[in-house]
């Protein structure tokens, strides 16, 4: 089926972020949809990310003084108007011909921070040139360490404000939805920032042999030592993305990391992991306020953001929701998604008696008697 054209105006039927999904699906190829919407294996973790938010309830408070209310915060050297950043999403030209350039235009219009993927389909320099909002760069430590070092230098020269190192995907997850759809990158879509990188030799498992262990891929997979090496290369703040265990969070802090992002890769790596919201409190306790903790995975409402903040997150990243906006209406769709989430967050704050982000805490979550 040929995808429908992008929308120039947002219809009234789109009143919430989730309303974008069917519009986006009609405007993407089946293969591109399988890549961007799918998760690993049976997609249990993908669904659990959403279900965790749906299970948590809020505690309303009345007659609180909301004078001078705002959602401003400081995060790793940035002054942000509200605690929502665009998460790194690869190959955004799969969703819209302008790809990341449309996303950064939408983010700039709404004054939201954006995290640019290593596997962006537009060069990191072009995105930075188009941006009028702070950018972070999501980095995979590549097997070609010299190329990785050069990439960091490019990021610094382009004016990015931090590095976000994804640490939970030394190998790709078993993405069966992609396999069933026969996904391959279409002509004209590639990881342009990785041009010229030395690739590992191809590794094809023979019958009866291990398909992964002993392969060049695992032999070059990054370790804590490689993370330390990366930190030594730059003066930019370095955050780690993909932390789900308190012990890993503590080790990252001990190693001087500037922030931790609780993430299960949107359910795209290891199926059967718990929801990020369920893991968040234990990571927050382990870190003890030493560095900010961020969260992604499953967010569709401003109330979801409120719940994450109440459990200790400093800010959140949203991924699929803004890509749905991008696929539907380009930069306008991205900006609208951010506007909806911010508006819903502010309404939730007002109705729970929280004039500022500092007032959001676990007391604003409803618990059944005795819990």
mmCIF file of C-alpha atoms in Angstrom:
data_model
loop_
_atom_site.group_PDB
_atom_site.id
_atom_site.type_symbol
_atom_site.label_atom_id
_atom_site.label_comp_id
_atom_site.label_asym_id
_atom_site.label_seq_id
_atom_site.Cartn_x
_atom_site.Cartn_y
_atom_site.Cartn_z
ATOM 1 C CA UNK A 1 0.000 0.000 0.000
ATOM 2 C CA UNK A 2 1.325 3.450 -0.928
ATOM 3 C CA UNK A 3 1.731 5.693 2.130
ATOM 4 C CA UNK A 4 -0.631 8.648 2.383
ATOM 5 C CA UNK A 5 0.777 12.197 1.990
ATOM 6 C CA UNK A 6 1.871 14.164 5.032
ATOM 7 C CA UNK A 7 -0.615 16.536 6.631
ATOM 8 C CA UNK A 8 -0.191 20.304 6.408
ATOM 9 C CA UNK A 9 -2.598 20.956 9.273
ATOM 10 C CA UNK A 10 -3.315 18.961 12.418
ATOM 11 C CA UNK A 11 -6.932 17.691 12.366
ATOM 12 C CA UNK A 12 -9.206 17.963 15.385
ATOM 13 C CA UNK A 13 -9.203 14.163 15.708
ATOM 14 C CA UNK A 14 -5.656 14.438 17.048
ATOM 15 C CA UNK A 15 -6.296 15.623 20.592
ATOM 16 C CA UNK A 16 -3.706 13.461 22.363
ATOM 17 C CA UNK A 17 -0.311 12.008 21.520
ATOM 18 C CA UNK A 18 -1.694 8.496 21.052
ATOM 19 C CA UNK A 19 -4.018 9.801 18.334
ATOM 20 C CA UNK A 20 -1.008 10.262 16.067
ATOM 21 C CA UNK A 21 -0.246 6.554 15.805
ATOM 22 C CA UNK A 22 -2.847 5.529 13.182
ATOM 23 C CA UNK A 23 -2.121 8.649 11.147
ATOM 24 C CA UNK A 24 1.605 7.846 11.212
ATOM 25 C CA UNK A 25 1.118 4.231 10.234
ATOM 26 C CA UNK A 26 -0.843 5.250 7.123
ATOM 27 C CA UNK A 27 1.989 7.560 6.085
ATOM 28 C CA UNK A 28 4.865 5.087 6.308
ATOM 29 C CA UNK A 29 5.756 1.939 4.429
ATOM 30 C CA UNK A 30 5.002 -1.337 6.187
ATOM 31 C CA UNK A 31 8.732 -2.043 6.473
ATOM 32 C CA UNK A 32 9.529 1.367 7.982
ATOM 33 C CA UNK A 33 6.634 1.016 10.426
ATOM 34 C CA UNK A 34 7.894 -2.388 11.546
ATOM 35 C CA UNK A 35 11.326 -0.886 12.241
ATOM 36 C CA UNK A 36 10.192 2.204 14.140
ATOM 37 C CA UNK A 37 7.198 0.769 16.007
ATOM 38 C CA UNK A 38 8.382 -2.733 16.782
ATOM 39 C CA UNK A 39 10.190 -4.229 19.737
ATOM 40 C CA UNK A 40 12.234 -7.325 20.430
ATOM 41 C CA UNK A 41 10.884 -10.880 20.224
ATOM 42 C CA UNK A 42 7.336 -11.095 21.653
ATOM 43 C CA UNK A 43 7.372 -7.384 22.572
ATOM 44 C CA UNK A 44 6.553 -8.067 26.227
ATOM 45 C CA UNK A 45 8.839 -5.294 27.456
ATOM 46 C CA UNK A 46 7.492 -2.910 24.834
ATOM 47 C CA UNK A 47 3.981 -3.410 26.207
ATOM 48 C CA UNK A 48 5.086 -3.407 29.847
ATOM 49 C CA UNK A 49 6.697 0.017 29.457
ATOM 50 C CA UNK A 50 3.261 1.410 28.703
ATOM 51 C CA UNK A 51 1.344 -0.754 31.198
ATOM 52 C CA UNK A 52 3.498 0.407 34.124
ATOM 53 C CA UNK A 53 2.288 3.975 33.700
ATOM 54 C CA UNK A 54 -1.311 2.865 33.344
ATOM 55 C CA UNK A 55 -1.173 1.027 36.685
ATOM 56 C CA UNK A 56 0.013 4.039 38.700
ATOM 57 C CA UNK A 57 -2.490 6.574 40.053
ATOM 58 C CA UNK A 58 -2.145 10.204 41.102
ATOM 59 C CA UNK A 59 -3.130 11.918 44.352
ATOM 60 C CA UNK A 60 -4.987 15.194 43.817
ATOM 61 C CA UNK A 61 -4.458 18.110 46.193
ATOM 62 C CA UNK A 62 -6.640 21.203 46.462
ATOM 63 C CA UNK A 63 -6.378 24.877 47.393
ATOM 64 C CA UNK A 64 -2.597 24.978 46.990
ATOM 65 C CA UNK A 65 -0.966 28.302 46.058
ATOM 66 C CA UNK A 66 0.070 27.994 42.399
ATOM 67 C CA UNK A 67 1.322 31.555 42.041
ATOM 68 C CA UNK A 68 4.472 31.854 39.924
ATOM 69 C CA UNK A 69 4.248 28.231 38.836
ATOM 70 C CA UNK A 70 6.673 27.023 36.160
ATOM 71 C CA UNK A 71 8.362 23.900 34.809
ATOM 72 C CA UNK A 72 11.917 25.222 34.466
ATOM 73 C CA UNK A 73 14.923 23.140 35.458
ATOM 74 C CA UNK A 74 18.690 22.907 35.157
ATOM 75 C CA UNK A 75 20.040 19.683 33.720
ATOM 76 C CA UNK A 76 23.713 18.907 33.078
ATOM 77 C CA UNK A 77 24.517 22.539 32.442
ATOM 78 C CA UNK A 78 21.368 23.295 30.431
ATOM 79 C CA UNK A 79 18.582 25.666 31.388
ATOM 80 C CA UNK A 80 15.404 23.998 30.119
ATOM 81 C CA UNK A 81 11.854 25.338 30.088
ATOM 82 C CA UNK A 82 10.401 21.897 30.830
ATOM 83 C CA UNK A 83 11.679 18.372 31.533
ATOM 84 C CA UNK A 84 11.052 16.762 28.128
ATOM 85 C CA UNK A 85 13.743 15.922 25.573
ATOM 86 C CA UNK A 86 13.468 14.200 22.215
ATOM 87 C CA UNK A 87 15.078 10.781 22.520
ATOM 88 C CA UNK A 88 17.609 9.546 19.963
ATOM 89 C CA UNK A 89 15.836 7.730 17.138
ATOM 90 C CA UNK A 90 17.778 6.369 14.173
ATOM 91 C CA UNK A 91 17.019 6.814 10.476
ATOM 92 C CA UNK A 92 14.268 9.410 10.797
ATOM 93 C CA UNK A 93 14.052 9.756 7.024
ATOM 94 C CA UNK A 94 12.082 6.522 7.244
ATOM 95 C CA UNK A 95 9.304 8.652 8.749
ATOM 96 C CA UNK A 96 9.701 11.893 6.786
ATOM 97 C CA UNK A 97 11.835 13.016 3.821
ATOM 98 C CA UNK A 98 13.451 15.760 5.912
ATOM 99 C CA UNK A 99 14.207 13.342 8.747
ATOM 100 C CA UNK A 100 16.063 14.807 11.704
ATOM 101 C CA UNK A 101 15.977 18.305 10.206
ATOM 102 C CA UNK A 102 12.203 18.368 10.649
ATOM 103 C CA UNK A 103 12.498 17.010 14.180
ATOM 104 C CA UNK A 104 15.029 19.611 15.246
ATOM 105 C CA UNK A 105 12.846 22.348 13.734
ATOM 106 C CA UNK A 106 9.912 21.137 15.821
ATOM 107 C CA UNK A 107 12.083 20.891 18.935
ATOM 108 C CA UNK A 108 13.467 24.373 18.334
ATOM 109 C CA UNK A 109 9.986 25.839 17.963
ATOM 110 C CA UNK A 110 9.029 24.366 21.334
ATOM 111 C CA UNK A 111 12.395 25.062 23.031
ATOM 112 C CA UNK A 112 12.927 21.386 23.813
ATOM 113 C CA UNK A 113 16.289 19.662 23.980
ATOM 114 C CA UNK A 114 17.008 16.950 21.415
ATOM 115 C CA UNK A 115 19.325 13.949 21.545
ATOM 116 C CA UNK A 116 20.658 13.145 18.069
ATOM 117 C CA UNK A 117 21.320 9.517 17.164
ATOM 118 C CA UNK A 118 24.665 8.202 15.954
ATOM 119 C CA UNK A 119 22.571 6.521 13.260
ATOM 120 C CA UNK A 120 20.840 9.714 12.177
ATOM 121 C CA UNK A 121 20.013 9.915 8.494
ATOM 122 C CA UNK A 122 21.221 13.554 8.406
ATOM 123 C CA UNK A 123 24.735 14.648 9.332
ATOM 124 C CA UNK A 124 25.287 15.817 12.883
ATOM 125 C CA UNK A 125 26.694 19.089 11.534
ATOM 126 C CA UNK A 126 23.606 19.823 9.423
ATOM 127 C CA UNK A 127 21.339 19.130 12.395
ATOM 128 C CA UNK A 128 23.398 21.442 14.616
ATOM 129 C CA UNK A 129 23.336 24.182 11.995
ATOM 130 C CA UNK A 130 19.535 23.985 11.813
ATOM 131 C CA UNK A 131 19.030 23.823 15.586
ATOM 132 C CA UNK A 132 17.918 26.704 17.739
ATOM 133 C CA UNK A 133 17.743 24.537 20.832
ATOM 134 C CA UNK A 134 20.338 22.596 22.864
ATOM 135 C CA UNK A 135 21.524 19.315 21.372
ATOM 136 C CA UNK A 136 23.053 16.220 22.937
ATOM 137 C CA UNK A 137 24.631 13.493 20.841
ATOM 138 C CA UNK A 138 23.859 9.829 21.423
ATOM 139 C CA UNK A 139 26.985 7.769 20.851
ATOM 140 C CA UNK A 140 27.621 4.098 20.271
ATOM 141 C CA UNK A 141 31.263 3.279 20.978
ATOM 142 C CA UNK A 142 32.203 1.756 17.643
ATOM 143 C CA UNK A 143 34.562 -1.191 17.100
ATOM 144 C CA UNK A 144 36.696 1.324 15.181
ATOM 145 C CA UNK A 145 37.904 3.279 18.204
ATOM 146 C CA UNK A 146 39.858 5.798 16.115
ATOM 147 C CA UNK A 147 36.684 6.608 14.208
ATOM 148 C CA UNK A 148 34.838 6.951 17.506
ATOM 149 C CA UNK A 149 37.410 9.486 18.695
ATOM 150 C CA UNK A 150 37.065 11.465 15.467
ATOM 151 C CA UNK A 151 33.278 11.382 15.845
ATOM 152 C CA UNK A 152 33.570 12.872 19.325
ATOM 153 C CA UNK A 153 35.716 15.674 17.920
ATOM 154 C CA UNK A 154 33.051 16.390 15.281
ATOM 155 C CA UNK A 155 30.371 16.492 17.967
ATOM 156 C CA UNK A 156 32.372 18.965 20.035
ATOM 157 C CA UNK A 157 33.141 21.168 17.030
ATOM 158 C CA UNK A 158 29.453 21.269 16.066
ATOM 159 C CA UNK A 159 28.483 22.625 19.490
ATOM 160 C CA UNK A 160 26.691 19.702 21.081
ATOM 161 C CA UNK A 161 26.328 20.071 24.843
ATOM 162 C CA UNK A 162 26.715 16.471 26.056
ATOM 163 C CA UNK A 163 27.388 12.898 24.990
ATOM 164 C CA UNK A 164 24.782 10.231 25.706
ATOM 165 C CA UNK A 165 26.461 6.835 25.483
ATOM 166 C CA UNK A 166 24.085 3.966 24.817
ATOM 167 C CA UNK A 167 25.417 0.982 26.755
ATOM 168 C CA UNK A 168 22.627 -1.596 26.505
ATOM 169 C CA UNK A 169 22.993 -2.715 22.897
ATOM 170 C CA UNK A 170 26.354 -4.374 22.172
ATOM 171 C CA UNK A 171 24.254 -6.539 19.834
ATOM 172 C CA UNK A 172 20.858 -5.945 18.258
ATOM 173 C CA UNK A 173 17.797 -7.496 19.813
ATOM 174 C CA UNK A 174 15.820 -10.222 18.056
ATOM 175 C CA UNK A 175 13.347 -7.962 16.293
ATOM 176 C CA UNK A 176 10.961 -10.471 14.810
ATOM 177 C CA UNK A 177 8.494 -7.855 13.573
ATOM 178 C CA UNK A 178 11.240 -6.362 11.388
ATOM 179 C CA UNK A 179 12.234 -9.808 10.152
ATOM 180 C CA UNK A 180 8.676 -10.704 9.199
ATOM 181 C CA UNK A 181 8.306 -7.414 7.325
ATOM 182 C CA UNK A 182 11.568 -7.972 5.446
ATOM 183 C CA UNK A 183 12.986 -4.653 6.613
ATOM 184 C CA UNK A 184 16.001 -3.209 4.829
ATOM 185 C CA UNK A 185 17.042 0.414 4.640
ATOM 186 C CA UNK A 186 15.632 1.961 1.473
ATOM 187 C CA UNK A 187 17.812 3.764 -1.017
ATOM 188 C CA UNK A 188 18.795 7.205 0.243
ATOM 189 C CA UNK A 189 18.582 6.334 3.944
ATOM 190 C CA UNK A 190 21.821 5.524 5.769
ATOM 191 C CA UNK A 191 23.777 6.271 8.926
ATOM 192 C CA UNK A 192 25.562 9.214 7.331
ATOM 193 C CA UNK A 193 27.653 9.997 10.415
ATOM 194 C CA UNK A 194 29.337 6.592 10.119
ATOM 195 C CA UNK A 195 30.568 7.001 6.546
ATOM 196 C CA UNK A 196 34.196 5.994 6.219
ATOM 197 C CA UNK A 197 34.261 3.841 9.344
ATOM 198 C CA UNK A 198 36.153 0.554 9.217
ATOM 199 C CA UNK A 199 33.667 -2.287 9.566
ATOM 200 C CA UNK A 200 34.176 -5.598 11.272
ATOM 201 C CA UNK A 201 34.668 -8.584 8.972
ATOM 202 C CA UNK A 202 31.408 -10.395 8.211
ATOM 203 C CA UNK A 203 30.627 -13.247 10.554
ATOM 204 C CA UNK A 204 28.203 -15.982 9.499
ATOM 205 C CA UNK A 205 27.668 -18.854 11.911
ATOM 206 C CA UNK A 206 28.155 -22.295 10.466
ATOM 207 C CA UNK A 207 25.717 -25.110 11.301
ATOM 208 C CA UNK A 208 26.365 -26.321 14.834
ATOM 209 C CA UNK A 209 28.590 -23.348 15.678
ATOM 210 C CA UNK A 210 27.832 -20.558 18.132
ATOM 211 C CA UNK A 211 25.997 -17.764 16.286
ATOM 212 C CA UNK A 212 27.384 -15.041 18.572
ATOM 213 C CA UNK A 213 29.980 -16.070 21.156
ATOM 214 C CA UNK A 214 33.471 -15.934 19.760
ATOM 215 C CA UNK A 215 32.410 -13.549 17.010
ATOM 216 C CA UNK A 216 34.257 -10.294 16.217
ATOM 217 C CA UNK A 217 31.170 -8.367 17.344
ATOM 218 C CA UNK A 218 31.464 -9.451 20.961
ATOM 219 C CA UNK A 219 35.251 -9.272 20.892
ATOM 220 C CA UNK A 220 34.956 -5.528 20.157
ATOM 221 C CA UNK A 221 31.950 -4.823 22.378
ATOM 222 C CA UNK A 222 32.597 -1.856 24.704
ATOM 223 C CA UNK A 223 33.310 -2.345 28.401
ATOM 224 C CA UNK A 224 33.635 -0.106 31.453
ATOM 225 C CA UNK A 225 37.250 0.464 30.431
ATOM 226 C CA UNK A 226 36.121 1.779 27.062
ATOM 227 C CA UNK A 227 33.660 4.110 28.769
ATOM 228 C CA UNK A 228 36.498 5.452 30.904
ATOM 229 C CA UNK A 229 38.564 5.935 27.742
ATOM 230 C CA UNK A 230 35.716 7.872 26.163
ATOM 231 C CA UNK A 231 35.397 10.110 29.213
ATOM 232 C CA UNK A 232 39.096 10.925 28.921
ATOM 233 C CA UNK A 233 38.584 12.181 25.358
ATOM 234 C CA UNK A 234 36.158 14.983 26.088
ATOM 235 C CA UNK A 235 35.213 17.727 28.482
ATOM 236 C CA UNK A 236 31.556 17.364 27.573
ATOM 237 C CA UNK A 237 29.261 15.842 30.188
ATOM 238 C CA UNK A 238 28.871 12.118 29.521
ATOM 239 C CA UNK A 239 25.602 10.390 30.381
ATOM 240 C CA UNK A 240 24.975 6.659 30.090
ATOM 241 C CA UNK A 241 21.745 5.439 28.544
ATOM 242 C CA UNK A 242 20.421 1.934 29.028
ATOM 243 C CA UNK A 243 20.971 1.438 32.776
ATOM 244 C CA UNK A 244 18.454 -0.900 34.416
ATOM 245 C CA UNK A 245 20.384 -2.258 37.414
ATOM 246 C CA UNK A 246 21.177 -0.230 40.555
ATOM 247 C CA UNK A 247 24.673 -1.758 40.674
ATOM 248 C CA UNK A 248 25.424 -0.470 37.180
ATOM 249 C CA UNK A 249 24.089 2.955 38.104
ATOM 250 C CA UNK A 250 26.354 3.106 41.156
ATOM 251 C CA UNK A 251 29.394 2.052 39.139
ATOM 252 C CA UNK A 252 28.661 4.699 36.518
ATOM 253 C CA UNK A 253 28.475 7.390 39.181
ATOM 254 C CA UNK A 254 31.721 6.180 40.753
ATOM 255 C CA UNK A 255 33.317 6.485 37.323
ATOM 256 C CA UNK A 256 32.322 10.146 37.070
ATOM 257 C CA UNK A 257 29.330 9.925 34.759
ATOM 258 C CA UNK A 258 27.253 13.127 34.603
ATOM 259 C CA UNK A 259 23.862 11.447 34.433
ATOM 260 C CA UNK A 260 22.060 8.122 34.103
ATOM 261 C CA UNK A 261 19.195 7.335 31.751
ATOM 262 C CA UNK A 262 17.009 4.448 32.854
ATOM 263 C CA UNK A 263 16.111 2.794 29.564
ATOM 264 C CA UNK A 264 15.437 -0.625 28.093
ATOM 265 C CA UNK A 265 15.908 0.705 24.559
ATOM 266 C CA UNK A 266 12.177 1.057 24.110
ATOM 267 C CA UNK A 267 11.797 -2.699 24.424
ATOM 268 C CA UNK A 268 13.980 -3.200 21.348
ATOM 269 C CA UNK A 269 16.948 -5.153 22.763
ATOM 270 C CA UNK A 270 16.211 -7.827 25.376
ATOM 271 C CA UNK A 271 12.585 -8.866 25.648
ATOM 272 C CA UNK A 272 11.504 -9.767 29.169
ATOM 273 C CA UNK A 273 13.157 -6.820 30.899
ATOM 274 C CA UNK A 274 10.961 -4.946 33.359
ATOM 275 C CA UNK A 275 9.372 -1.615 32.545
ATOM 276 C CA UNK A 276 11.642 1.363 33.043
ATOM 277 C CA UNK A 277 9.147 3.011 35.402
ATOM 278 C CA UNK A 278 9.254 -0.042 37.657
ATOM 279 C CA UNK A 279 13.057 0.035 37.757
ATOM 280 C CA UNK A 280 13.352 3.791 38.263
ATOM 281 C CA UNK A 281 12.901 3.982 42.081
ATOM 282 C CA UNK A 282 15.669 1.473 42.793
ATOM 283 C CA UNK A 283 18.106 3.301 40.515
ATOM 284 C CA UNK A 284 17.220 6.638 42.086
ATOM 285 C CA UNK A 285 17.844 5.209 45.575
ATOM 286 C CA UNK A 286 21.178 3.731 44.526
ATOM 287 C CA UNK A 287 22.419 7.015 43.078
ATOM 288 C CA UNK A 288 21.256 9.035 46.059
ATOM 289 C CA UNK A 289 21.022 12.357 44.260
ATOM 290 C CA UNK A 290 24.650 12.426 43.128
ATOM 291 C CA UNK A 291 23.704 12.873 39.457
ATOM 292 C CA UNK A 292 20.411 13.377 37.628
ATOM 293 C CA UNK A 293 18.399 10.346 36.591
ATOM 294 C CA UNK A 294 16.361 10.454 33.390
ATOM 295 C CA UNK A 295 13.878 7.933 32.012
ATOM 296 C CA UNK A 296 12.488 6.850 28.677
ATOM 297 C CA UNK A 297 10.065 4.164 27.533
ATOM 298 C CA UNK A 298 6.276 4.105 27.379
ATOM 299 C CA UNK A 299 5.508 7.816 27.804
ATOM 300 C CA UNK A 300 2.344 8.965 26.025
ATOM 301 C CA UNK A 301 0.852 11.504 28.421
ATOM 302 C CA UNK A 302 1.940 14.463 30.491
ATOM 303 C CA UNK A 303 0.651 12.513 33.470
ATOM 304 C CA UNK A 304 3.215 9.822 32.605
ATOM 305 C CA UNK A 305 5.934 12.446 32.849
ATOM 306 C CA UNK A 306 4.516 13.563 36.202
ATOM 307 C CA UNK A 307 4.636 9.962 37.470
ATOM 308 C CA UNK A 308 8.266 9.563 36.414
ATOM 309 C CA UNK A 309 9.211 12.805 38.158
ATOM 310 C CA UNK A 310 7.314 11.733 41.280
ATOM 311 C CA UNK A 311 9.430 8.561 41.379
ATOM 312 C CA UNK A 312 12.666 10.514 41.197
ATOM 313 C CA UNK A 313 13.423 11.261 37.552
ATOM 314 C CA UNK A 314 14.790 14.717 36.756
ATOM 315 C CA UNK A 315 13.497 14.636 33.173
ATOM 316 C CA UNK A 316 12.228 12.241 30.523
ATOM 317 C CA UNK A 317 12.940 11.416 26.907
ATOM 318 C CA UNK A 318 10.186 10.610 24.418
ATOM 319 C CA UNK A 319 10.833 8.607 21.258
ATOM 320 C CA UNK A 320 8.047 6.924 19.317
ATOM 321 C CA UNK A 321 5.451 9.665 20.088
ATOM 322 C CA UNK A 322 7.376 12.401 18.332
ATOM 323 C CA UNK A 323 8.299 10.107 15.447
ATOM 324 C CA UNK A 324 4.578 9.503 14.973
ATOM 325 C CA UNK A 325 4.139 13.275 14.842
ATOM 326 C CA UNK A 326 7.037 13.515 12.400
ATOM 327 C CA UNK A 327 5.581 10.853 10.109
ATOM 328 C CA UNK A 328 2.181 12.538 10.172
ATOM 329 C CA UNK A 329 3.004 16.211 9.742
ATOM 330 C CA UNK A 330 6.760 16.801 9.862
ATOM 331 C CA UNK A 331 8.064 19.559 12.109
ATOM 332 C CA UNK A 332 4.545 20.721 12.921
ATOM 333 C CA UNK A 333 3.675 17.252 14.207
ATOM 334 C CA UNK A 334 6.809 17.093 16.364
ATOM 335 C CA UNK A 335 6.069 20.513 17.858
ATOM 336 C CA UNK A 336 2.452 19.539 18.518
ATOM 337 C CA UNK A 337 3.456 16.364 20.354
ATOM 338 C CA UNK A 338 5.754 18.378 22.610
ATOM 339 C CA UNK A 339 3.036 20.972 23.194
ATOM 340 C CA UNK A 340 0.481 18.317 24.151
ATOM 341 C CA UNK A 341 2.838 16.638 26.600
ATOM 342 C CA UNK A 342 3.861 19.911 28.215
ATOM 343 C CA UNK A 343 0.256 21.095 28.527
ATOM 344 C CA UNK A 344 -0.816 17.814 30.108
ATOM 345 C CA UNK A 345 2.115 17.949 32.526
ATOM 346 C CA UNK A 346 1.179 21.456 33.637
ATOM 347 C CA UNK A 347 -2.468 20.481 34.122
ATOM 348 C CA UNK A 348 -1.373 17.499 36.220
ATOM 349 C CA UNK A 349 0.852 19.774 38.307
ATOM 350 C CA UNK A 350 -1.956 22.262 38.904
ATOM 351 C CA UNK A 351 -4.451 19.573 39.918
ATOM 352 C CA UNK A 352 -2.008 17.899 42.306
ATOM 353 C CA UNK A 353 -0.973 21.206 43.884
ATOM 354 C CA UNK A 354 2.564 21.349 42.467
ATOM 355 C CA UNK A 355 3.591 24.836 41.279
ATOM 356 C CA UNK A 356 7.136 23.702 40.405
ATOM 357 C CA UNK A 357 8.920 20.498 39.529
ATOM 358 C CA UNK A 358 10.519 20.424 42.992
ATOM 359 C CA UNK A 359 7.073 19.914 44.515
ATOM 360 C CA UNK A 360 6.487 16.714 42.568
ATOM 361 C CA UNK A 361 7.284 13.726 44.757
ATOM 362 C CA UNK A 362 5.892 10.365 45.834
ATOM 363 C CA UNK A 363 3.283 12.043 48.047
ATOM 364 C CA UNK A 364 1.503 13.014 44.819
ATOM 365 C CA UNK A 365 1.044 9.337 43.923
ATOM 366 C CA UNK A 366 -2.014 7.531 45.256
ATOM 367 C CA UNK A 367 -1.461 4.287 47.099
ATOM 368 C CA UNK A 368 -4.171 1.929 48.385
ATOM 369 C CA UNK A 369 -4.562 1.941 52.163
ATOM 370 C CA UNK A 370 -1.871 -0.125 53.853
ATOM 371 C CA UNK A 371 0.661 0.211 51.068
#
